[in-house]
mmCIF file of C-alpha atoms in Angstrom:
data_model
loop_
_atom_site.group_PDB
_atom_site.id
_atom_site.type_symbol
_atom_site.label_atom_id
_atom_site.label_comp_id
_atom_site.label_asym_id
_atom_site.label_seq_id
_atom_site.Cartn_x
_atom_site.Cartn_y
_atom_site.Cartn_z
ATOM 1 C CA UNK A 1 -44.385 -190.096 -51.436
ATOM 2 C CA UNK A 2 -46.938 -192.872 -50.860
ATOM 3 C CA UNK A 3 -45.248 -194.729 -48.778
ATOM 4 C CA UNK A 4 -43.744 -192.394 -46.822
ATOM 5 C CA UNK A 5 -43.995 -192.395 -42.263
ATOM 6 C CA UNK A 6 -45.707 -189.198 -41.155
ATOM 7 C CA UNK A 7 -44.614 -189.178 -37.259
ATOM 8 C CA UNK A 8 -46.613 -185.853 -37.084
ATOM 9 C CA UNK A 9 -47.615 -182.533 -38.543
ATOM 10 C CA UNK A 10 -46.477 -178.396 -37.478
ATOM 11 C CA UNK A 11 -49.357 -176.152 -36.859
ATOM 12 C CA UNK A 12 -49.013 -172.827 -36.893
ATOM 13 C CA UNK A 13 -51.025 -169.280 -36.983
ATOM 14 C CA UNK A 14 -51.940 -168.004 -40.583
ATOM 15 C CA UNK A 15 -49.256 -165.124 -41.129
ATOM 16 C CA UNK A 16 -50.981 -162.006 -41.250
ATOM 17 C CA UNK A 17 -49.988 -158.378 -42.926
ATOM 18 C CA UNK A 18 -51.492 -154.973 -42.345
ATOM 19 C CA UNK A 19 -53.001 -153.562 -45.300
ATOM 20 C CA UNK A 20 -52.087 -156.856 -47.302
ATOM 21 C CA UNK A 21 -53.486 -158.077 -50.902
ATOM 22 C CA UNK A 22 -53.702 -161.634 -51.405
ATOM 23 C CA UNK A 23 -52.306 -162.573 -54.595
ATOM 24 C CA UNK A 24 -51.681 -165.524 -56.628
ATOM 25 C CA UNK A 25 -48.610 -166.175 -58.670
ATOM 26 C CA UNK A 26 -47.295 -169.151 -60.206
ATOM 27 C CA UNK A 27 -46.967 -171.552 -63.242
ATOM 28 C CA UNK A 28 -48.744 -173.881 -65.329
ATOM 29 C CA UNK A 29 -48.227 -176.385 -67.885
ATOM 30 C CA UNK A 30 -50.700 -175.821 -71.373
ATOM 31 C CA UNK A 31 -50.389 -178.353 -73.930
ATOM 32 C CA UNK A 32 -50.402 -176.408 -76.690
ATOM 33 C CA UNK A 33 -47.910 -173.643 -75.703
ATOM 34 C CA UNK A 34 -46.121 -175.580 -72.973
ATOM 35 C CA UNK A 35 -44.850 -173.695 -69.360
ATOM 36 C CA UNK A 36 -46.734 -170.350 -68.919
ATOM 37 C CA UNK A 37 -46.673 -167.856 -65.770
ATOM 38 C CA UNK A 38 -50.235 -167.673 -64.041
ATOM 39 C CA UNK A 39 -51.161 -164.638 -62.146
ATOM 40 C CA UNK A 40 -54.130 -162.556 -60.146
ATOM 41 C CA UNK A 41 -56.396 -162.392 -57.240
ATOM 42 C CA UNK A 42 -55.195 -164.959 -54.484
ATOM 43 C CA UNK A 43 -56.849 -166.480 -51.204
ATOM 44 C CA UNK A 44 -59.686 -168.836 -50.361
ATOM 45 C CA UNK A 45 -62.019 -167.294 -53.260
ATOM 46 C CA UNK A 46 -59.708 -167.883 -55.942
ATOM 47 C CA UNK A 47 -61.937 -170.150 -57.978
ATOM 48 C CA UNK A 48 -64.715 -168.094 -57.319
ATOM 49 C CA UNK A 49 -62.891 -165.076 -57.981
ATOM 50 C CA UNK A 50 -61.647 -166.589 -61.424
ATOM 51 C CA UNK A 51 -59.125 -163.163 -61.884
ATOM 52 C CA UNK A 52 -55.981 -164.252 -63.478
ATOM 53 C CA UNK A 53 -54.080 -163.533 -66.800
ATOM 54 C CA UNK A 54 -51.487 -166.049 -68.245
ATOM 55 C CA UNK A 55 -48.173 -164.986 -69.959
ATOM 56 C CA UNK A 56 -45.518 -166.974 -72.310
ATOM 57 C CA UNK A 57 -41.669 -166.998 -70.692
ATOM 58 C CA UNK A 58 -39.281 -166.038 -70.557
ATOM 59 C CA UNK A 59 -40.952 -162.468 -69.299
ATOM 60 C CA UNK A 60 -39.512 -159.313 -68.951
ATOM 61 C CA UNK A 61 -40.354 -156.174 -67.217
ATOM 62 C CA UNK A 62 -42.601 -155.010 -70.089
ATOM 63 C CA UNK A 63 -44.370 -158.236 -70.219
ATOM 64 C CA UNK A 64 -44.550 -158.722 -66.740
ATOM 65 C CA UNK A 65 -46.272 -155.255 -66.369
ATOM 66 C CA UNK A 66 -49.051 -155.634 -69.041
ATOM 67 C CA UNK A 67 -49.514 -159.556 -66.948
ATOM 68 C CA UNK A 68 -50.243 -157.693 -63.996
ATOM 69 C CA UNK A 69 -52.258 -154.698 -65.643
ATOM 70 C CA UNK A 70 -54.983 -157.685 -67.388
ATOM 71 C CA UNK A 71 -56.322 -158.490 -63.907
ATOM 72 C CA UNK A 72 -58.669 -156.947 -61.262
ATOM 73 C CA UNK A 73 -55.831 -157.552 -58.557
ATOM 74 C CA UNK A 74 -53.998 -154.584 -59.992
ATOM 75 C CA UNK A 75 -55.988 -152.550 -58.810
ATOM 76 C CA UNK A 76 -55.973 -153.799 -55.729
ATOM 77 C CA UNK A 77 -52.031 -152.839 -55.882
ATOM 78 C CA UNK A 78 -53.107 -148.834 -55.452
ATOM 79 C CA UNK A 79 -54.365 -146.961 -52.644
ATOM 80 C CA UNK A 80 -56.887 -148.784 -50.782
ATOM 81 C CA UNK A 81 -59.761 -147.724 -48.345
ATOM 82 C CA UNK A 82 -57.004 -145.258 -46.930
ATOM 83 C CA UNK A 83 -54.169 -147.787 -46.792
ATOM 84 C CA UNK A 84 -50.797 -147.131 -48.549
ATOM 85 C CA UNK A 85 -50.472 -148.730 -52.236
ATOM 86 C CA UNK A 86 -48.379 -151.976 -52.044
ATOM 87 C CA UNK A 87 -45.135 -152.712 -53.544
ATOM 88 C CA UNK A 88 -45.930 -153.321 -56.842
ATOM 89 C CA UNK A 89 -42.215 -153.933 -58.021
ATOM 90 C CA UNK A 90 -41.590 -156.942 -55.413
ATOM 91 C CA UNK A 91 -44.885 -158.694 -57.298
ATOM 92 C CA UNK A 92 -43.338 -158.131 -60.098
ATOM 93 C CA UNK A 93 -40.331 -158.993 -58.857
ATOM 94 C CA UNK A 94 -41.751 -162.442 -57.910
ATOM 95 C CA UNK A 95 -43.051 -162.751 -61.364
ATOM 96 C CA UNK A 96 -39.797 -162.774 -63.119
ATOM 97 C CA UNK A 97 -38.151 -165.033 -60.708
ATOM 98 C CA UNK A 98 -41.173 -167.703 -61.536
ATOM 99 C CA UNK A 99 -40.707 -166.912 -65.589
ATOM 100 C CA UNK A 100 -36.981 -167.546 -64.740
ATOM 101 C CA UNK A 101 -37.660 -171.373 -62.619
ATOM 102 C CA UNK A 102 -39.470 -172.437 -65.024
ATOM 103 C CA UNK A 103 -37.758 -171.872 -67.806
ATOM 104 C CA UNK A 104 -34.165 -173.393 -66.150
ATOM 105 C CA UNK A 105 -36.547 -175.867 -64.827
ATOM 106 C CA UNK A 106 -38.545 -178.259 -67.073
ATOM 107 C CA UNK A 107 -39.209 -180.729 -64.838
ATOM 108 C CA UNK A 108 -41.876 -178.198 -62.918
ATOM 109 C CA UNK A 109 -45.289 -178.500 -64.366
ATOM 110 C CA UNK A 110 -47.132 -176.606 -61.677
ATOM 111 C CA UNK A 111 -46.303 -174.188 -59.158
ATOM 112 C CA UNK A 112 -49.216 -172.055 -57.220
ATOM 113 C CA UNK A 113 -47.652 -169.358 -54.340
ATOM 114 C CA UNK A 114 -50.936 -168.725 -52.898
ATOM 115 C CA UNK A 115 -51.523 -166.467 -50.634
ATOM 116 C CA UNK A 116 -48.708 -164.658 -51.886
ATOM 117 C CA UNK A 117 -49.479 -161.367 -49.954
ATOM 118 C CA UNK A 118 -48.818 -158.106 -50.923
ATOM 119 C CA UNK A 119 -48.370 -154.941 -48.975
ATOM 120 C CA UNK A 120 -46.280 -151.341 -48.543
ATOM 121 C CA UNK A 121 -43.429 -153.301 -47.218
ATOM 122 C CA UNK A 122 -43.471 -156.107 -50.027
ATOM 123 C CA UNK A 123 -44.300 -159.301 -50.649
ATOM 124 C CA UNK A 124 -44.699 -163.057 -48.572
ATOM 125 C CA UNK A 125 -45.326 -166.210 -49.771
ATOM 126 C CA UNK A 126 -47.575 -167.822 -47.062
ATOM 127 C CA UNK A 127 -48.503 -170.613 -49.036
ATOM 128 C CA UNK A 128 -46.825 -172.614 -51.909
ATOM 129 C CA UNK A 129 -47.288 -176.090 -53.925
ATOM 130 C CA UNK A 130 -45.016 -177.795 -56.421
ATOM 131 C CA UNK A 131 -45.915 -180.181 -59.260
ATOM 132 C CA UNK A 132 -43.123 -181.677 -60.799
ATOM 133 C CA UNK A 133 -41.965 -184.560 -63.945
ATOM 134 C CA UNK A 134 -38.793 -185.383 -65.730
ATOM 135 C CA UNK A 135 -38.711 -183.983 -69.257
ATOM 136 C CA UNK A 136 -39.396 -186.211 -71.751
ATOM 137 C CA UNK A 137 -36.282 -188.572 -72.787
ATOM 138 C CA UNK A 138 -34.493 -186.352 -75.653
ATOM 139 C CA UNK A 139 -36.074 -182.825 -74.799
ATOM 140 C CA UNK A 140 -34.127 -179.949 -75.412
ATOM 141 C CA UNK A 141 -33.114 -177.419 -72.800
ATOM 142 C CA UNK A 142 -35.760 -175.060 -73.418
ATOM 143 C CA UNK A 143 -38.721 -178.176 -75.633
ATOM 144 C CA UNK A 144 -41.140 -176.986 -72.666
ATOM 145 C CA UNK A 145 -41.095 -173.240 -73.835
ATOM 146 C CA UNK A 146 -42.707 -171.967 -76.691
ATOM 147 C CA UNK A 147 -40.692 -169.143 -76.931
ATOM 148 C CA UNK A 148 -36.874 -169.672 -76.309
ATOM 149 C CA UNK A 149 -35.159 -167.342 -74.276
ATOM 150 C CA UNK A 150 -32.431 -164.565 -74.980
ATOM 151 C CA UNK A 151 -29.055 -166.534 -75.643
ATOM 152 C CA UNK A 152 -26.720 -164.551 -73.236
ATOM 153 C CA UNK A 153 -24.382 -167.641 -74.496
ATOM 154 C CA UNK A 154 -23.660 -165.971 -77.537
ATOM 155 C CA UNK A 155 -22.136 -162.533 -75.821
ATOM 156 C CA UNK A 156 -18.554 -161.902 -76.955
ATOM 157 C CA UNK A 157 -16.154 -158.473 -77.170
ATOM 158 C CA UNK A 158 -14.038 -158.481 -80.008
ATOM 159 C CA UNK A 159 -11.598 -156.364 -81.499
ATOM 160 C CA UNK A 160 -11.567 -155.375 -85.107
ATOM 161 C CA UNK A 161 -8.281 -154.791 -87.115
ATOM 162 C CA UNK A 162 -8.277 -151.046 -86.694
ATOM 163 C CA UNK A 163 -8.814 -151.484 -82.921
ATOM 164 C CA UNK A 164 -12.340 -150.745 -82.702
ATOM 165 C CA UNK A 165 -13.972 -152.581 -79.607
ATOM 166 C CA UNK A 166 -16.982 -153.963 -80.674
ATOM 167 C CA UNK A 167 -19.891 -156.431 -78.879
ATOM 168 C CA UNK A 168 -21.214 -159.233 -80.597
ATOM 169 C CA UNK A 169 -24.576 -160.497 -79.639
ATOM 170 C CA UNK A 170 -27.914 -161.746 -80.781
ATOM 171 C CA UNK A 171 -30.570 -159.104 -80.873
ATOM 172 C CA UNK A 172 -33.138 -158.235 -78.743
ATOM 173 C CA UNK A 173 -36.574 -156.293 -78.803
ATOM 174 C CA UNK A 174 -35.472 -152.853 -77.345
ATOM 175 C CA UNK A 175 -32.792 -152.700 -79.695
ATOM 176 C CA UNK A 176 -35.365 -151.412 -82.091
ATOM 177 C CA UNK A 177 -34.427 -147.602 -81.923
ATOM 178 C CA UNK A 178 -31.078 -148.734 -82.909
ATOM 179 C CA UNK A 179 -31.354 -150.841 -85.581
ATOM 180 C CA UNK A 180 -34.148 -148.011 -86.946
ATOM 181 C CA UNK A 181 -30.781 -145.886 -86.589
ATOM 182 C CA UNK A 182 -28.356 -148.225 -87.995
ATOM 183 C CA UNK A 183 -30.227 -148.333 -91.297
ATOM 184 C CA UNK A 184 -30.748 -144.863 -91.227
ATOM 185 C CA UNK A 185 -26.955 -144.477 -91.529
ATOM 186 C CA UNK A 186 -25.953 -146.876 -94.641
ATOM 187 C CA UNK A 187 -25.785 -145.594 -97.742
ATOM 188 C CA UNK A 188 -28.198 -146.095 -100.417
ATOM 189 C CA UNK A 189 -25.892 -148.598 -102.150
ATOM 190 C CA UNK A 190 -25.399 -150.744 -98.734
ATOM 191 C CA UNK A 191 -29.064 -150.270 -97.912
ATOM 192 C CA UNK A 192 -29.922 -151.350 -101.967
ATOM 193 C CA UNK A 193 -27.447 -154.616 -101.933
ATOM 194 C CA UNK A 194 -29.144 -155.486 -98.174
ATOM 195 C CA UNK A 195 -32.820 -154.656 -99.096
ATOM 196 C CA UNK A 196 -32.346 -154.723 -102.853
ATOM 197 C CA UNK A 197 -33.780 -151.103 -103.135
ATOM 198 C CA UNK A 198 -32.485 -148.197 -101.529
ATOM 199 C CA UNK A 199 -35.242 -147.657 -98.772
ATOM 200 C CA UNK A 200 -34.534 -144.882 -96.323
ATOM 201 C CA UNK A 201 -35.928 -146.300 -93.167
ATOM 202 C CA UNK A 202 -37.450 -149.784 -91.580
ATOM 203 C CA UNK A 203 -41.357 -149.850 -91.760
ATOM 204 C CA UNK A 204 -42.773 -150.675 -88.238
ATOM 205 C CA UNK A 205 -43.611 -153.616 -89.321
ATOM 206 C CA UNK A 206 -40.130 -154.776 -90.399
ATOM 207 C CA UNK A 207 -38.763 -153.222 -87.180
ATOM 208 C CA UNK A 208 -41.116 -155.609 -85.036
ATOM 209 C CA UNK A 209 -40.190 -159.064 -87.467
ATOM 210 C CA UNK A 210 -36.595 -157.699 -86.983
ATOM 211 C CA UNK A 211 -35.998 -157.291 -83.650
ATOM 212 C CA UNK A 212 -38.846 -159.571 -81.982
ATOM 213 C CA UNK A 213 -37.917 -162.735 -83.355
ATOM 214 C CA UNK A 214 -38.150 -166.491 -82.440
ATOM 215 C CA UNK A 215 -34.448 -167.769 -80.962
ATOM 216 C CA UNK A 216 -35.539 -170.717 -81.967
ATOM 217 C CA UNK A 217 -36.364 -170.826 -85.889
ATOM 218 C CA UNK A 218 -34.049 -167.692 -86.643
ATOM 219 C CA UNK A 219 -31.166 -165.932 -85.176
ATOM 220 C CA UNK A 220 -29.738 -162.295 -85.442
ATOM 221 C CA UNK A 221 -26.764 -161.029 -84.116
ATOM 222 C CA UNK A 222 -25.577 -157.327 -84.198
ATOM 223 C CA UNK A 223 -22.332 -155.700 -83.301
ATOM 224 C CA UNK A 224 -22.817 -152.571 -81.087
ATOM 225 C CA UNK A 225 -20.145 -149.693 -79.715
ATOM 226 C CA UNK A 226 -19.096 -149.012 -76.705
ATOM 227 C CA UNK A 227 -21.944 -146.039 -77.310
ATOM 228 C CA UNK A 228 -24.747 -148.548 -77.700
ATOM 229 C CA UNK A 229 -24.773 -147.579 -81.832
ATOM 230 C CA UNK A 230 -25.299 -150.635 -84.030
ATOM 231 C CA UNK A 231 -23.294 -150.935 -86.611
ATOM 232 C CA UNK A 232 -23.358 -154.733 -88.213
ATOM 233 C CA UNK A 233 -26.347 -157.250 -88.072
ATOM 234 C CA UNK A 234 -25.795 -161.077 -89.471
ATOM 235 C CA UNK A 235 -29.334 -162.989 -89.155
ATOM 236 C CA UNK A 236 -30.658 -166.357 -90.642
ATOM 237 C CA UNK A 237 -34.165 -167.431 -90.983
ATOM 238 C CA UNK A 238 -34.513 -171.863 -90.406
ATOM 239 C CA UNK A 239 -35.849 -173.306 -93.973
ATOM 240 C CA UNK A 240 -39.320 -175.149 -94.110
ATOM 241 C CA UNK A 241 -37.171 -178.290 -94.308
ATOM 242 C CA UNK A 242 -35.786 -177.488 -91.092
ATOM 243 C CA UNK A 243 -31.946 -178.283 -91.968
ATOM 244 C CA UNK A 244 -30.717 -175.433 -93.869
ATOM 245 C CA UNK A 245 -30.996 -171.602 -93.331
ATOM 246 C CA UNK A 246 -31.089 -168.261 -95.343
ATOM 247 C CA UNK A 247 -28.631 -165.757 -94.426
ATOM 248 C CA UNK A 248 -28.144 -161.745 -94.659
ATOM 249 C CA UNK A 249 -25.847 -159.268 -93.641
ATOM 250 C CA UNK A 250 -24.669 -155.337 -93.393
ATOM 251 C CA UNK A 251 -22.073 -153.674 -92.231
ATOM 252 C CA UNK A 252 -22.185 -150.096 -91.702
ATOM 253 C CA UNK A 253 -20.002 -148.024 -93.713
ATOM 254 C CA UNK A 254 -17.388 -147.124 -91.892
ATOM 255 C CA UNK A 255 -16.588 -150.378 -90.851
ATOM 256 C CA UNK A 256 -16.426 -152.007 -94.055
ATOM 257 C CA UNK A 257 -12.718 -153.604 -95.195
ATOM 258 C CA UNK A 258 -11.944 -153.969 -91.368
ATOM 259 C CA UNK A 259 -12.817 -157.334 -90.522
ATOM 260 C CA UNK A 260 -16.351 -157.007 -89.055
ATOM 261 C CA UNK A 261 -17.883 -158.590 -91.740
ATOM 262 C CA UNK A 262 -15.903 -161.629 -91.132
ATOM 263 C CA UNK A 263 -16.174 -161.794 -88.442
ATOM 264 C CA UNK A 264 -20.216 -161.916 -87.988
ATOM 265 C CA UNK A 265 -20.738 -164.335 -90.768
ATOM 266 C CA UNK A 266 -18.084 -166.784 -89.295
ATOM 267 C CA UNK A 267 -20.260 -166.062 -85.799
ATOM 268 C CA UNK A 268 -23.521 -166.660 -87.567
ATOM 269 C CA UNK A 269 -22.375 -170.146 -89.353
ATOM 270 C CA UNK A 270 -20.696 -171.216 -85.802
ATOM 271 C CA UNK A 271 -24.192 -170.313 -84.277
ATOM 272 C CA UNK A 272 -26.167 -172.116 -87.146
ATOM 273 C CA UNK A 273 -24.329 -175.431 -87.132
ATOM 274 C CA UNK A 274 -24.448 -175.707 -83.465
ATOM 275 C CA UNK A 275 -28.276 -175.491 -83.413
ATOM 276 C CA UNK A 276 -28.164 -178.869 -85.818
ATOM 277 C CA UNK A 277 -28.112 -176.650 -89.169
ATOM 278 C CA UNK A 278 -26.063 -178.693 -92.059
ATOM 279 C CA UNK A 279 -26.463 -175.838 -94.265
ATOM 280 C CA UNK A 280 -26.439 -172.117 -94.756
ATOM 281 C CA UNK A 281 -27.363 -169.899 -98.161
ATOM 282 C CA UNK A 282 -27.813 -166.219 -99.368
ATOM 283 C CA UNK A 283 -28.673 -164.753 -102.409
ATOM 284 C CA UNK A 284 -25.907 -162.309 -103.430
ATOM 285 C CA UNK A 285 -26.244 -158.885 -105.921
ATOM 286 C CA UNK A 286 -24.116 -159.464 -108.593
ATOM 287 C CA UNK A 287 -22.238 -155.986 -108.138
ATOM 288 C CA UNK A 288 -21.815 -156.971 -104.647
ATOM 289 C CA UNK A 289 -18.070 -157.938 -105.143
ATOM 290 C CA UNK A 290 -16.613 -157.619 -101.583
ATOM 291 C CA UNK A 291 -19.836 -160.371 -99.933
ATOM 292 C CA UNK A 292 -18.926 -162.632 -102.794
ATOM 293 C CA UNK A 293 -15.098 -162.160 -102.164
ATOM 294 C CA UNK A 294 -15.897 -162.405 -98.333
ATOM 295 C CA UNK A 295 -18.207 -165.764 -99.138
ATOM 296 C CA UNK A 296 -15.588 -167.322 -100.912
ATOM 297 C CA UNK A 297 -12.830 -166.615 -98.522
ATOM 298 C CA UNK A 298 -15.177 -168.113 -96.134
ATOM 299 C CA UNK A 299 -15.701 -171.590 -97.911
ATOM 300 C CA UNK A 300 -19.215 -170.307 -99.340
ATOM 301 C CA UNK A 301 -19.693 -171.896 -103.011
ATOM 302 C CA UNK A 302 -20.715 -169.756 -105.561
ATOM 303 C CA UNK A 303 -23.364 -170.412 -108.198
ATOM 304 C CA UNK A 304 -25.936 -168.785 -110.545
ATOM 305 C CA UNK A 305 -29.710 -168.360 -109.832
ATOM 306 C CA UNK A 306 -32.049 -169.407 -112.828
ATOM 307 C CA UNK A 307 -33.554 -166.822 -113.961
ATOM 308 C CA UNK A 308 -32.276 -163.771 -112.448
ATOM 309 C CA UNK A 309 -28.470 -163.055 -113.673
ATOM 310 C CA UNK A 310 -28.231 -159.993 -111.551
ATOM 311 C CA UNK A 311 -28.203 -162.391 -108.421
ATOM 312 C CA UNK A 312 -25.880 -164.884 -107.290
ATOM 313 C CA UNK A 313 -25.791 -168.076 -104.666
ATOM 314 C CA UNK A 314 -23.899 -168.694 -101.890
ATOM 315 C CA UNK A 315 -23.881 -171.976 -100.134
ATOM 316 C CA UNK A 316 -22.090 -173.827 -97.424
ATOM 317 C CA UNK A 317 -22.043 -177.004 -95.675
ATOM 318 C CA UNK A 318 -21.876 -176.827 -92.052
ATOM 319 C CA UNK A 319 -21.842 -180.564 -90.802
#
């Protein structure tokens, strides 16, 4: 504070580790993409060292690895000149507690933890600064992210009307294996009214745009066993005009008639209209008769699509 009374300062000895790597770790703010995690080679020659690699949050292990892995100070995480290799997992470690500050935190446009020193017996932050600002008036929780993170908010166990225990939650990328699986298992008529041809797996590409998506412009949620099988996904993709959202949805086979399917689209509405949707649409098969029994039942209006008889329109108002 400027006008703060400085009545005198601590001096102390530099903390010093056998065998230790200094590091850097920390946070910046970039204009375009917002709050990023900054790290590499730490110390006094850090500008002249220029070794550092810059990652999006929220991270997660995989991320933080390949963060690590895109600077010169990795290798300084090995066996060195004899010594031991240093804990590599507390870095990284440190890493995802920074990705996880800054994302509860907007208000923290800078943070540098340098030294942060590495060695066999972990990690020490010898040296740390803090910029901070208040968000902008209006923000959002996460307007300072340009990804938004996993909504653990939308975690719920239900119970479907033949008892079957299910979880309901939005996707996430290492579910890929079994939503490849789930598909796998429909029949060709549920995979034909969901993909509107009877394809027998997910390409890799669909796999990626289904399971790696953007919280923030579309949401997927998926209902999973106690055994970790998927069997239901609900998921809406955010309009150009910003308002309204596309929906689709499957239910696996052996589910179907016991309430699942109600249960996920009244989930995915709730989900849409608290995220400032007013509207939510799908384009139906016209053979389809138990998703245009189930829209119906669940306020949807139906309606014809110009052009195309076979398919029909679904709308609701969620404001």
């Amino acid at each position: 504070a400027p006008t703060a009374r400085l009545d005198g300062v601590t001096v102390e000895a530099m903390h010093t580790v056998i065998h230790g790597r200094e590091l850097l770790a920390g946070a910046m703010r970039d204009v375009a993409f917002g709050a990023a995690v900054v790290f590499g080679s730490g110390g006094t020659l850090v500008e002249v060292l220029r070794d550092r690699a810059i990652a999006l949050p929220p991270l997660n292990e995989v991320i933080v690895q390949d963060l690590v892995d895109r600077t010169r100070a990795a290798k300084l995480l090995g066996p060195l000149r004899g010594n031991p290799p240093a804990d590599r997992a507390a870095v990284e470690a440190v890493l995802l507690a920074v990705s996880q500050l800054v994302c509860d935190l907007p208000e923290v446009m800078e943070l540098d933890i340098n030294p942060l020193v590495a060695s066999e017996r972990g990690v020490m932050a010898v040296d740390a600064r803090v910029s901070i600002s208040p968000p902008p008036e209006g923000a959002g929780r996460y307007s300072h992210l340009a990804i938004e993170p996993y909504p653990e908010d939308l975690e719920s166990h239900e119970q479907l009307s033949d008892g079957t225990a299910v979880e309901i939650r939005a996707i996430r990328p290492e579910d890929a294996d079994a939503e490849q699986d789930f598909v796998r298992r429909l029949s060709p008529r549920s995979r034909t009214f969901r993909f509107r041809n009877a394809l027998q797996e997910l390409s890799s590409e669909m796999l990626v745009r289904f399971t790696q998506i953007d919280y923030r412009r579309e949401m997927a949620l998926v209902a999973v066993l106690e055994d970790g099988s998927q069997v239901g996904v609900a998921r809406y993709v955010v309009a150009p005009d910003q308002r309204s959202a596309e929906f689709a949805i499957v239910i696996s086979d052996e589910l179907q008639g016991k309430g699942l399917g109600t249960l996920m689209l009244r989930r995915l509405s709730d989900v849409a209209r608290l995220r400032g949707l007013t509207r939510i649409f799908g384009e139906v098969q016209q053979q389809n008769i138990t998703m245009l029994e189930l829209a119906r039942d669940l306020g949807f209006v139906v309606g014809p699509v110009a052009g195309d008889p076979a398919i029909v329109r679904v709308e609701k108002r969620l404001d």
